[in-house]
Short mmCIF file of C-alpha atoms and ligand atoms in Angstrom, two decimals:
data_model
loop_
_atom_site.label_atom_id
_atom_site.label_comp_id
_atom_site.label_asym_id
_atom_site.label_seq_id
_atom_site.Cartn_x
_atom_site.Cartn_y
_atom_site.Cartn_z
CA MET Q 52 23.99 -104.20 -24.25
CA SER Q 53 27.29 -104.95 -25.97
CA ILE Q 54 27.91 -106.97 -29.11
CA LYS Q 55 29.32 -109.72 -26.92
CA GLU Q 56 26.19 -109.88 -24.79
CA ALA Q 57 23.98 -109.86 -27.89
CA ASN Q 58 25.93 -112.70 -29.50
CA LYS Q 59 25.85 -114.70 -26.28
CA TYR Q 60 22.09 -114.23 -26.00
CA ILE Q 61 21.59 -115.23 -29.64
CA GLU Q 62 23.77 -118.34 -29.30
CA LYS Q 63 21.77 -119.43 -26.27
CA ASN Q 64 18.30 -118.61 -27.59
CA LYS Q 65 18.46 -119.06 -31.37
CA ILE Q 66 15.67 -121.15 -32.75
CA ASP Q 67 15.69 -124.16 -35.03
CA LYS Q 68 16.03 -123.11 -38.67
CA ASN Q 69 13.06 -125.32 -39.55
CA GLU Q 70 10.79 -122.95 -37.62
CA LYS Q 71 11.60 -120.18 -40.10
CA PRO Q 72 11.35 -119.52 -43.85
CA LEU Q 73 13.85 -121.52 -45.90
CA PHE Q 74 15.61 -119.04 -48.18
CA HIS Q 75 14.40 -115.61 -47.06
CA VAL Q 76 16.69 -113.81 -44.62
CA THR Q 77 15.43 -113.96 -41.03
CA ALA Q 78 17.18 -113.38 -37.71
CA PRO Q 79 18.40 -116.27 -35.52
CA ILE Q 80 15.95 -115.04 -32.84
CA GLY Q 81 13.98 -111.85 -32.24
CA TRP Q 82 12.92 -108.85 -34.29
CA ILE Q 83 14.30 -107.47 -37.57
CA ASN Q 84 13.33 -104.54 -39.75
CA ASP Q 85 15.09 -102.67 -42.58
CA PRO Q 86 17.85 -104.21 -44.70
CA ASN Q 87 21.11 -102.32 -44.12
CA GLY Q 88 24.58 -102.34 -45.65
CA PHE Q 89 23.66 -104.52 -48.64
CA SER Q 90 27.06 -104.73 -50.36
CA TYR Q 91 29.73 -106.82 -52.01
CA TYR Q 92 32.93 -107.19 -50.04
CA LYS Q 93 35.92 -109.43 -50.83
CA GLY Q 94 34.00 -112.05 -52.80
CA ASN Q 95 30.88 -112.26 -50.65
CA ILE Q 96 27.53 -110.50 -50.56
CA HIS Q 97 26.84 -108.98 -47.16
CA LEU Q 98 23.53 -107.95 -45.74
CA PHE Q 99 22.93 -106.31 -42.37
CA TYR Q 100 19.59 -105.59 -40.81
CA GLN Q 101 17.95 -103.52 -38.09
CA TYR Q 102 17.93 -105.96 -35.23
CA HIS Q 103 16.53 -106.34 -31.73
CA PRO Q 104 17.51 -109.86 -30.66
CA TYR Q 105 15.93 -109.69 -27.20
CA SER Q 106 12.24 -109.75 -28.17
CA ILE Q 107 9.86 -110.04 -31.10
CA ASN Q 108 9.26 -106.28 -30.87
CA TRP Q 109 11.27 -103.29 -32.03
CA GLY Q 110 13.79 -102.14 -29.40
CA PRO Q 111 17.28 -100.55 -29.17
CA MET Q 112 18.63 -101.17 -32.63
CA HIS Q 113 21.63 -103.37 -33.39
CA TRP Q 114 22.90 -104.39 -36.81
CA GLY Q 115 22.44 -108.12 -37.46
CA HIS Q 116 24.61 -109.62 -40.20
CA VAL Q 117 24.36 -112.37 -42.83
CA MET Q 118 26.58 -113.29 -45.75
CA SER Q 119 26.04 -115.21 -48.96
CA LYS Q 120 27.64 -116.17 -52.26
CA ASP Q 121 24.32 -116.40 -54.10
CA MET Q 122 21.68 -114.46 -52.11
CA ILE Q 123 19.64 -117.64 -51.56
CA ASN Q 124 21.77 -119.54 -49.08
CA TRP Q 125 22.75 -117.17 -46.25
CA VAL Q 126 24.98 -117.74 -43.24
CA ASP Q 127 24.57 -115.91 -39.96
CA LEU Q 128 27.52 -113.82 -38.74
CA PRO Q 129 27.98 -112.15 -35.36
CA VAL Q 130 26.09 -108.92 -34.65
CA ALA Q 131 28.06 -106.10 -36.27
CA LEU Q 132 26.90 -103.02 -34.31
CA ALA Q 133 25.30 -102.56 -30.90
CA PRO Q 134 24.00 -99.31 -29.35
CA THR Q 135 26.80 -99.02 -26.81
CA GLU Q 136 28.12 -95.47 -27.12
CA GLU Q 137 26.79 -92.16 -25.85
CA PHE Q 138 26.26 -91.09 -29.48
CA ASP Q 139 24.23 -94.16 -30.50
CA LYS Q 140 22.74 -95.23 -27.19
CA GLU Q 141 19.21 -94.81 -28.53
CA GLY Q 142 20.00 -97.05 -31.48
CA CYS Q 143 22.22 -97.83 -34.45
CA PHE Q 144 19.65 -96.98 -37.09
CA SER Q 145 19.63 -97.86 -40.77
CA GLY Q 146 22.47 -97.24 -43.19
CA SER Q 147 24.57 -98.72 -45.93
CA ALA Q 148 28.03 -100.15 -46.69
CA ILE Q 149 30.76 -99.89 -49.27
CA GLU Q 150 33.96 -101.77 -50.12
CA THR Q 151 37.02 -99.52 -49.84
CA GLU Q 152 40.79 -99.86 -49.56
CA LYS Q 153 40.41 -99.10 -45.86
CA GLY Q 154 38.10 -102.09 -45.45
CA HIS Q 155 34.38 -102.66 -45.36
CA ILE Q 156 32.85 -99.34 -44.34
CA LEU Q 157 29.43 -99.12 -42.72
CA VAL Q 158 27.63 -95.77 -42.61
CA TYR Q 159 24.81 -95.68 -40.10
CA THR Q 160 22.66 -93.30 -38.06
CA GLY Q 161 23.65 -92.94 -34.43
CA VAL Q 162 20.64 -91.88 -32.36
CA SER Q 163 21.21 -90.04 -29.09
CA LYS Q 164 19.47 -87.62 -26.75
CA ILE Q 165 20.58 -84.11 -25.84
CA LYS Q 166 19.44 -81.91 -23.02
CA CYS Q 167 17.42 -78.89 -24.12
CA GLU Q 168 15.00 -76.36 -22.63
CA ALA Q 169 12.07 -78.74 -23.03
CA GLY Q 170 14.01 -81.52 -21.26
CA GLU Q 171 15.47 -83.90 -23.80
CA GLU Q 172 15.48 -84.05 -27.56
CA ILE Q 173 16.54 -86.72 -30.04
CA ARG Q 174 19.51 -86.15 -32.33
CA GLN Q 175 20.33 -88.26 -35.38
CA ASN Q 176 23.81 -88.08 -36.95
CA GLN Q 177 25.68 -90.20 -39.47
CA TYR Q 178 28.60 -92.34 -38.25
CA ILE Q 179 31.11 -94.72 -39.78
CA ALA Q 180 32.34 -98.13 -38.67
CA VAL Q 181 35.22 -99.89 -40.43
CA GLY Q 182 35.59 -103.64 -40.52
CA ASP Q 183 36.92 -106.78 -42.16
CA GLY Q 184 33.57 -108.40 -43.04
CA VAL Q 185 33.03 -109.79 -39.53
CA LYS Q 186 34.16 -107.26 -36.92
CA TYR Q 187 33.57 -103.52 -37.09
CA GLU Q 188 35.12 -100.59 -35.20
CA LYS Q 189 33.10 -97.42 -34.78
CA LEU Q 190 34.64 -94.00 -35.36
CA THR Q 191 33.53 -91.80 -32.50
CA THR Q 192 32.77 -88.54 -34.28
CA PRO Q 193 29.95 -88.19 -36.79
CA VAL Q 194 30.99 -87.79 -40.40
CA VAL Q 195 27.73 -86.01 -41.18
CA SER Q 196 25.93 -84.20 -38.41
CA GLY Q 197 22.74 -82.21 -38.01
CA ASN Q 198 24.87 -79.08 -37.57
CA MET Q 199 25.72 -79.20 -41.27
CA LEU Q 200 22.09 -78.77 -42.29
CA PRO Q 201 20.30 -75.65 -43.55
CA GLU Q 202 18.01 -73.99 -41.01
CA ASN Q 203 14.70 -75.59 -41.97
CA CYS Q 204 15.92 -79.23 -41.91
CA SER Q 205 15.04 -81.41 -38.92
CA LYS Q 206 17.95 -82.62 -36.78
CA ILE Q 207 15.61 -85.07 -35.07
CA ASP Q 208 14.55 -86.98 -38.18
CA PHE Q 209 17.77 -87.15 -40.15
CA ARG Q 210 18.68 -90.72 -40.92
CA ASP Q 211 19.39 -93.75 -43.11
CA PRO Q 212 22.50 -92.73 -45.12
CA LYS Q 213 23.01 -94.53 -48.42
CA ILE Q 214 26.55 -94.22 -49.76
CA TRP Q 215 27.96 -94.75 -53.25
CA LYS Q 216 31.02 -93.87 -55.31
CA GLU Q 217 30.92 -92.16 -58.68
CA ASN Q 218 33.92 -90.81 -60.63
CA GLU Q 219 36.30 -90.97 -57.65
CA LYS Q 220 33.88 -89.05 -55.42
CA TYR Q 221 31.68 -90.43 -52.66
CA TYR Q 222 28.07 -89.44 -52.29
CA MET Q 223 25.47 -89.99 -49.62
CA VAL Q 224 21.72 -89.44 -49.62
CA VAL Q 225 20.02 -89.10 -46.23
CA GLY Q 226 16.32 -89.16 -45.31
CA ASN Q 227 14.89 -86.06 -43.64
CA LYS Q 228 11.91 -83.76 -43.22
CA THR Q 229 11.56 -80.00 -42.88
CA LYS Q 230 10.71 -78.55 -39.48
CA ASP Q 231 7.12 -78.27 -40.72
CA ASN Q 232 6.88 -81.99 -41.57
CA ILE Q 233 7.56 -82.11 -45.30
CA GLY Q 234 9.52 -85.19 -46.41
CA GLN Q 235 12.80 -84.63 -48.27
CA VAL Q 236 16.11 -86.24 -49.27
CA LEU Q 237 19.48 -84.55 -48.72
CA LEU Q 238 22.67 -85.05 -50.75
CA PHE Q 239 26.24 -84.91 -49.37
CA SER Q 240 29.58 -85.43 -51.11
CA SER Q 241 33.12 -86.33 -50.06
CA ASP Q 242 36.54 -86.83 -51.66
CA ASN Q 243 37.85 -89.17 -48.99
CA ILE Q 244 34.81 -90.73 -47.21
CA MET Q 245 35.73 -89.00 -43.93
CA GLU Q 246 35.06 -85.31 -44.65
CA TRP Q 247 31.65 -84.54 -46.05
CA LYS Q 248 29.94 -81.51 -47.50
CA PHE Q 249 26.22 -80.76 -47.66
CA GLU Q 250 25.29 -80.27 -51.32
CA ASN Q 251 21.54 -79.86 -51.62
CA VAL Q 252 18.00 -80.90 -50.84
CA ILE Q 253 17.63 -83.00 -53.98
CA CYS Q 254 13.99 -83.91 -53.64
CA LYS Q 255 11.16 -82.67 -51.49
CA SER Q 256 7.48 -83.48 -51.10
CA ASP Q 257 4.99 -80.98 -52.45
CA GLY Q 258 3.15 -81.52 -49.18
CA THR Q 259 1.12 -84.50 -50.40
CA LEU Q 260 3.82 -87.16 -50.13
CA GLY Q 261 4.16 -87.92 -46.47
CA HIS Q 262 6.37 -86.90 -43.57
CA VAL Q 263 9.87 -88.29 -43.05
CA TRP Q 264 11.26 -89.74 -46.27
CA GLU Q 265 13.06 -92.73 -44.79
CA CYS Q 266 15.72 -94.98 -46.28
CA PRO Q 267 16.61 -93.17 -49.52
CA ASP Q 268 18.67 -94.80 -52.27
CA PHE Q 269 20.06 -93.31 -55.46
CA PHE Q 270 21.45 -94.98 -58.60
CA THR Q 271 21.47 -94.80 -62.37
CA LEU Q 272 19.56 -97.27 -64.55
CA LEU Q 273 20.11 -96.80 -68.30
CA ASP Q 274 20.18 -92.99 -68.60
CA LYS Q 275 17.83 -92.27 -65.68
CA ASP Q 276 18.71 -91.35 -62.12
CA ILE Q 277 16.42 -93.28 -59.83
CA LEU Q 278 15.70 -91.98 -56.35
CA ILE Q 279 14.04 -94.38 -53.95
CA CYS Q 280 12.58 -93.50 -50.58
CA SER Q 281 10.03 -94.75 -48.09
CA PRO Q 282 7.66 -91.92 -47.08
CA GLN Q 283 5.81 -92.20 -43.80
CA ASN Q 284 2.11 -91.40 -43.59
CA LEU Q 285 1.07 -91.30 -47.23
CA LYS Q 286 -2.56 -90.99 -48.21
CA ALA Q 287 -3.96 -93.71 -50.42
CA LYS Q 288 -4.09 -92.77 -54.11
CA GLU Q 289 -6.09 -94.91 -56.48
CA TYR Q 290 -4.21 -98.14 -56.97
CA GLU Q 291 -0.74 -96.50 -56.71
CA PHE Q 292 -0.26 -95.73 -53.00
CA HIS Q 293 -1.85 -97.15 -49.88
CA ASN Q 294 -2.39 -95.36 -46.56
CA GLY Q 295 0.63 -95.28 -44.26
CA HIS Q 296 4.23 -96.30 -44.99
CA ASN Q 297 4.95 -96.74 -48.72
CA SER Q 298 8.09 -97.28 -50.77
CA VAL Q 299 8.32 -95.24 -53.96
CA TYR Q 300 10.75 -94.36 -56.76
CA PHE Q 301 11.25 -91.21 -58.77
CA VAL Q 302 12.49 -91.33 -62.37
CA GLY Q 303 14.61 -88.26 -63.07
CA LYS Q 304 17.97 -86.70 -63.72
CA LEU Q 305 20.57 -85.28 -61.33
CA ASP Q 306 22.49 -82.26 -62.57
CA ARG Q 307 25.99 -83.19 -61.36
CA ASP Q 308 27.21 -79.57 -61.38
CA LYS Q 309 24.38 -77.89 -59.50
CA TYR Q 310 23.24 -81.00 -57.62
CA GLU Q 311 19.67 -80.35 -58.62
CA TYR Q 312 17.37 -83.30 -59.23
CA THR Q 313 14.39 -83.06 -61.56
CA TYR Q 314 11.93 -85.88 -62.02
CA ASP Q 315 9.05 -86.78 -64.31
CA ASP Q 316 7.36 -89.64 -62.55
CA ILE Q 317 6.84 -91.30 -59.20
CA TYR Q 318 5.65 -94.87 -58.72
CA SER Q 319 5.16 -97.42 -56.01
CA LEU Q 320 7.87 -100.10 -55.84
CA ASP Q 321 5.54 -102.86 -54.68
CA TYR Q 322 1.78 -103.34 -54.50
CA GLY Q 323 1.47 -105.93 -51.76
CA LEU Q 324 0.71 -105.78 -48.04
CA ASP Q 325 4.28 -106.04 -46.73
CA PHE Q 326 7.17 -104.15 -48.31
CA TYR Q 327 9.28 -101.36 -46.84
CA ALA Q 328 12.69 -99.68 -46.75
CA PRO Q 329 14.18 -101.25 -49.91
CA GLN Q 330 17.92 -100.93 -50.52
CA THR Q 331 19.94 -101.79 -53.62
CA THR Q 332 23.51 -102.78 -54.36
CA LEU Q 333 25.55 -103.08 -57.52
CA LEU Q 334 27.24 -106.47 -57.95
CA PRO Q 335 30.57 -106.92 -59.76
CA ASP Q 336 28.72 -108.68 -62.62
CA GLY Q 337 26.76 -105.47 -63.29
CA ARG Q 338 23.46 -106.47 -61.75
CA ARG Q 339 21.63 -103.95 -59.55
CA VAL Q 340 19.85 -105.98 -56.87
CA LEU Q 341 17.12 -104.74 -54.55
CA ILE Q 342 16.07 -106.18 -51.20
CA ALA Q 343 13.39 -104.87 -48.81
CA TRP Q 344 11.86 -105.58 -45.44
CA LEU Q 345 9.01 -108.00 -46.11
CA GLN Q 346 6.78 -106.52 -43.45
CA SER Q 347 4.65 -103.47 -42.69
CA TRP Q 348 5.07 -101.09 -39.75
CA ASP Q 349 1.38 -100.43 -39.29
CA SER Q 350 -0.02 -103.84 -39.96
CA LEU Q 351 2.06 -106.61 -38.52
CA TYR Q 352 1.22 -109.65 -36.51
CA THR Q 353 3.17 -112.38 -34.70
CA PRO Q 354 1.49 -115.73 -33.97
CA GLU Q 355 1.68 -116.61 -30.24
CA SER Q 356 4.25 -119.37 -30.63
CA GLN Q 357 6.54 -117.56 -33.10
CA LYS Q 358 9.88 -116.45 -31.65
CA TRP Q 359 11.05 -114.48 -34.68
CA GLN Q 360 9.51 -111.47 -36.36
CA GLY Q 361 10.41 -109.99 -39.74
CA MET Q 362 12.18 -111.17 -42.85
CA MET Q 363 13.60 -109.78 -46.08
CA THR Q 364 12.12 -110.07 -49.56
CA LEU Q 365 13.82 -112.32 -52.05
CA PRO Q 366 16.63 -110.23 -53.60
CA ARG Q 367 15.47 -108.92 -56.99
CA GLU Q 368 17.46 -107.98 -60.08
CA ILE Q 369 16.17 -104.66 -61.27
CA SER Q 370 16.25 -103.08 -64.72
CA PHE Q 371 14.57 -100.17 -66.46
CA VAL Q 372 12.16 -100.95 -69.29
CA ASN Q 373 9.62 -98.60 -70.91
CA GLY Q 374 10.07 -95.94 -68.26
CA LYS Q 375 9.60 -98.22 -65.27
CA ILE Q 376 11.56 -100.46 -62.92
CA ILE Q 377 11.27 -104.19 -63.60
CA GLN Q 378 12.00 -106.58 -60.69
CA LYS Q 379 12.91 -110.24 -61.14
CA PRO Q 380 13.95 -112.77 -58.50
CA VAL Q 381 17.72 -113.25 -58.60
CA LYS Q 382 18.49 -115.98 -61.13
CA GLU Q 383 20.40 -118.04 -58.52
CA ILE Q 384 17.07 -119.34 -57.23
CA GLU Q 385 16.99 -121.61 -60.29
CA ASN Q 386 19.93 -123.58 -58.83
CA TYR Q 387 17.59 -124.80 -56.11
CA TYR Q 388 14.77 -126.05 -58.34
CA GLN Q 389 13.54 -129.61 -57.86
CA ASN Q 390 10.50 -131.66 -58.91
CA LYS Q 391 9.49 -129.81 -62.05
CA VAL Q 392 5.77 -130.00 -62.88
CA GLN Q 393 4.52 -128.58 -66.15
CA TYR Q 394 1.17 -128.34 -67.93
CA GLU Q 395 0.29 -126.67 -71.20
CA ASP Q 396 -3.18 -125.53 -72.19
CA TYR Q 397 -4.77 -126.84 -69.01
CA ILE Q 398 -8.45 -125.92 -69.01
CA ILE Q 399 -10.15 -124.74 -65.80
CA LYS Q 400 -13.94 -124.54 -65.70
CA ASP Q 401 -14.77 -125.12 -62.04
CA ARG Q 402 -13.15 -125.09 -58.63
CA CYS Q 403 -10.40 -127.74 -58.82
CA LYS Q 404 -7.00 -128.96 -57.71
CA ILE Q 405 -4.37 -129.85 -60.29
CA PRO Q 406 -2.23 -132.98 -59.72
CA ASN Q 407 1.14 -132.17 -58.10
CA ILE Q 408 0.45 -128.45 -57.94
CA ASP Q 409 0.73 -127.59 -54.26
CA GLY Q 410 3.32 -126.60 -51.66
CA ARG Q 411 4.57 -123.83 -49.39
CA ILE Q 412 8.15 -123.57 -50.69
CA ILE Q 413 7.65 -123.20 -54.41
CA ASP Q 414 8.28 -121.11 -57.51
CA MET Q 415 5.26 -121.32 -59.81
CA THR Q 416 4.52 -119.43 -63.01
CA LEU Q 417 1.05 -119.26 -64.59
CA GLU Q 418 0.24 -117.94 -68.02
CA ILE Q 419 -3.46 -117.18 -67.91
CA SER Q 420 -5.51 -116.78 -71.07
CA GLY Q 421 -9.08 -117.11 -72.39
CA ASN Q 422 -11.90 -114.79 -73.32
CA ASN Q 423 -14.84 -116.44 -71.61
CA TYR Q 424 -14.43 -115.48 -67.99
CA ASN Q 425 -14.63 -112.49 -65.68
CA GLU Q 426 -12.76 -113.83 -62.66
CA PHE Q 427 -10.01 -116.34 -62.09
CA SER Q 428 -8.77 -117.13 -58.58
CA LEU Q 429 -6.24 -119.19 -56.72
CA ASP Q 430 -6.46 -120.30 -53.11
CA LEU Q 431 -2.86 -120.63 -51.94
CA ALA Q 432 -1.74 -122.17 -48.62
CA ASN Q 433 -5.11 -123.87 -48.50
CA ASN Q 434 -6.78 -126.58 -46.43
CA ASP Q 435 -10.24 -126.87 -44.87
CA GLU Q 436 -9.53 -123.94 -42.56
CA TYR Q 437 -7.17 -121.60 -44.42
CA ALA Q 438 -6.65 -119.93 -47.77
CA THR Q 439 -4.90 -116.88 -49.17
CA LYS Q 440 -6.94 -115.86 -52.17
CA VAL Q 441 -5.45 -114.22 -55.24
CA THR Q 442 -8.12 -113.09 -57.69
CA TYR Q 443 -7.69 -111.72 -61.20
CA LYS Q 444 -10.72 -109.61 -62.16
CA LYS Q 445 -10.25 -109.56 -65.90
CA ASN Q 446 -13.05 -107.10 -66.67
CA LYS Q 447 -11.68 -104.58 -64.16
CA GLY Q 448 -7.98 -105.26 -64.85
CA ILE Q 449 -7.13 -105.75 -61.19
CA LEU Q 450 -5.38 -108.40 -59.15
CA GLU Q 451 -6.42 -108.77 -55.51
CA ILE Q 452 -4.83 -110.51 -52.56
CA ASP Q 453 -6.91 -111.46 -49.54
CA ARG Q 454 -5.22 -112.98 -46.51
CA ASN Q 455 -8.20 -112.92 -44.15
CA TYR Q 456 -7.92 -116.68 -43.81
CA SER Q 457 -4.13 -116.83 -43.42
CA GLY Q 458 -3.81 -117.34 -39.68
CA VAL Q 459 -4.20 -113.68 -38.68
CA LYS Q 460 -5.92 -113.10 -35.34
CA LYS Q 461 -5.59 -109.33 -35.18
CA ASP Q 462 -7.33 -106.48 -36.93
CA ILE Q 463 -4.56 -105.86 -39.46
CA VAL Q 464 -4.95 -104.97 -43.16
CA CYS Q 465 -5.62 -108.18 -45.09
CA TYR Q 466 -6.71 -107.02 -48.53
CA ARG Q 467 -4.94 -105.11 -51.29
CA ALA Q 468 -5.58 -104.67 -55.01
CA MET Q 469 -3.40 -103.57 -57.89
CA LYS Q 470 -3.90 -102.68 -61.55
CA VAL Q 471 -2.60 -105.27 -64.02
CA SER Q 472 -2.82 -105.64 -67.77
CA GLU Q 473 -2.50 -108.54 -70.16
CA LYS Q 474 0.25 -108.78 -72.78
CA ASN Q 475 -0.96 -110.34 -76.03
CA ASN Q 476 -4.06 -111.61 -74.20
CA VAL Q 477 -2.01 -113.37 -71.52
CA LEU Q 478 -1.52 -112.43 -67.88
CA LYS Q 479 1.68 -113.94 -66.49
CA LEU Q 480 1.92 -114.40 -62.73
CA ARG Q 481 4.91 -115.86 -60.93
CA PHE Q 482 4.36 -116.88 -57.32
CA ILE Q 483 7.23 -117.46 -54.91
CA LEU Q 484 6.15 -119.02 -51.64
CA ASP Q 485 8.51 -119.62 -48.73
CA LYS Q 486 6.38 -120.88 -45.83
CA ASN Q 487 5.30 -117.47 -44.48
CA SER Q 488 5.44 -115.32 -47.59
CA ILE Q 489 3.88 -114.96 -51.01
CA GLU Q 490 5.68 -112.78 -53.53
CA ILE Q 491 3.94 -112.22 -56.85
CA PHE Q 492 5.77 -111.04 -59.98
CA VAL Q 493 3.37 -109.80 -62.66
CA ASN Q 494 4.33 -110.03 -66.36
CA ASP Q 495 8.03 -110.81 -65.75
CA GLY Q 496 8.46 -108.23 -63.00
CA GLU Q 497 6.46 -105.28 -64.36
CA LYS Q 498 4.81 -105.09 -60.93
CA THR Q 499 5.29 -107.01 -57.69
CA SER Q 500 3.23 -107.80 -54.62
CA SER Q 501 4.95 -108.91 -51.41
CA ASN Q 502 2.89 -110.43 -48.63
CA VAL Q 503 3.33 -112.20 -45.31
CA ILE Q 504 1.02 -115.05 -44.32
CA TYR Q 505 0.76 -116.70 -40.92
CA THR Q 506 -0.91 -119.89 -42.08
CA PRO Q 507 0.08 -123.20 -40.45
CA LEU Q 508 2.37 -125.14 -42.76
CA ASN Q 509 0.05 -128.10 -43.24
CA ALA Q 510 -2.22 -125.83 -45.32
CA LYS Q 511 -0.45 -126.36 -48.62
CA ASP Q 512 -3.06 -127.06 -51.27
CA ILE Q 513 -3.64 -124.79 -54.25
CA ILE Q 514 -7.18 -124.50 -55.58
CA PHE Q 515 -8.02 -122.98 -58.95
CA ASP Q 516 -11.40 -121.44 -59.76
CA THR Q 517 -13.16 -119.40 -62.41
CA ASP Q 518 -16.65 -118.25 -63.33
CA GLY Q 519 -16.05 -119.17 -66.97
CA GLN Q 520 -13.27 -120.98 -68.77
CA VAL Q 521 -9.57 -120.28 -68.38
CA GLN Q 522 -6.59 -121.76 -70.19
CA LEU Q 523 -3.37 -122.15 -68.19
CA ASN Q 524 0.27 -122.87 -68.84
CA ILE Q 525 1.78 -123.90 -65.53
CA LEU Q 526 5.41 -124.39 -64.55
CA LYS Q 527 6.15 -125.25 -60.96
CA TYR Q 528 9.25 -126.19 -58.97
CA ASP Q 529 9.88 -126.93 -55.34
CA ILE Q 530 12.76 -124.95 -53.84
CA VAL Q 531 15.12 -127.22 -51.93
CA LEU Q 532 18.28 -126.07 -50.14
C1 LIG M 708 12.46 -97.43 -41.33
C2 LIG M 708 13.10 -96.91 -40.07
C3 LIG M 708 14.33 -96.09 -40.41
C4 LIG M 708 15.15 -96.20 -39.16
C5 LIG M 708 14.85 -97.60 -38.71
C6 LIG M 708 14.85 -97.79 -37.22
O1 LIG M 708 11.77 -98.60 -41.19
O2 LIG M 708 12.17 -96.16 -39.32
O3 LIG M 708 14.05 -94.78 -40.80
O4 LIG M 708 16.51 -96.00 -39.39
O5 LIG M 708 13.60 -97.96 -39.24
O6 LIG M 708 14.80 -99.13 -36.87
#
């Protein structure tokens, strides 16, 4: 299907904005997954996404497109790429974008099939499309192809190029695995964005870190080189990784002469139920901003009446503090605050509601303190039938989310726990709710938890509870666009 057909279908079938989250990026109709091409171009912030407009399920991948000045208020633009050519007929898979003198350049994975002895085999190669911020023209030969790879690298799982420029040179990291299923990230370089050279396998699993390392990203924060990727099929590890698709970051250093990457640590980027394929961009004001798919491959659900599936996280400003990435919602959200409600030293002893503390489109921060309790919990998106429970188990130092009563009617994962710790005897939790999502920022972004809920919108109470006595500072705003 061509771009024209896709846009015509979308125009005819797009759903009322009120049926969707308010300020999180969603598609006009249909399915979305990974964020792609997150970039600044000629005064606007552009975001593309893996898109199948024709159903609520994954299908031949297009690139959907939105644009914003402030990353809160987004406008839909026409579909930017469709899988129309022999070389990308199986899909225009994930990639990135960069502002250049030649225009806005998209780098994406073209997926095709070749004939081989066994019948057919998939090939993934990296292609370029050049555009003006609305329309994009594909170049018909790959700029980086599987033929450039060392012998043991898979040509079948070779995707998701992330491009950047450093000291007049362009670089690209691409996700890959070895022929024996070990996840790895490959580095390429170029002087002119058109001719590329394979440099090295810069990072590789020791065999315990999953299969294909999808959607890599690479950037410097303070003096550290951060490598992000999303490994498939991880095994759960204590509170750090969960089974299945995870998104992780390495903290290390790239030797720019030998193109060797060494790292000290690896951490999860998010500890919630729904977070995958994050991508960052550097804004002209110096902020590095991260956005991810607010969904899970293995554990997703679509209510019968819902005509859209998938959304993005709130964009997050990231920084590096005490050896770890800190994530904070972009500050522009504050421009949409209304109806401030504030309490200081509010005492909770039993299950209770607090006047004017409710809602499904809110930004609420709690500072939780006290020494006479073991558990403190919140029922969000609550009414007689529904609740999403967030519980702080003080004695164990964990924070749990339980969405069993959040409108889910399938056997998907509904519970996850993460380690948290108090700072000066206070645990600070910021909750951002946008109808179908709950994002939690712990201690000013030290850890995050991103979660989708399917709860009907009339469930909007918030109930507080404890087995002892808790003291709360509360600050809550509605978000209004
Ligand atoms: C990650 C991913 C990418 C791929 C895309 C296809 O979620 O599998 O590796 O490019 O989705 O839609």
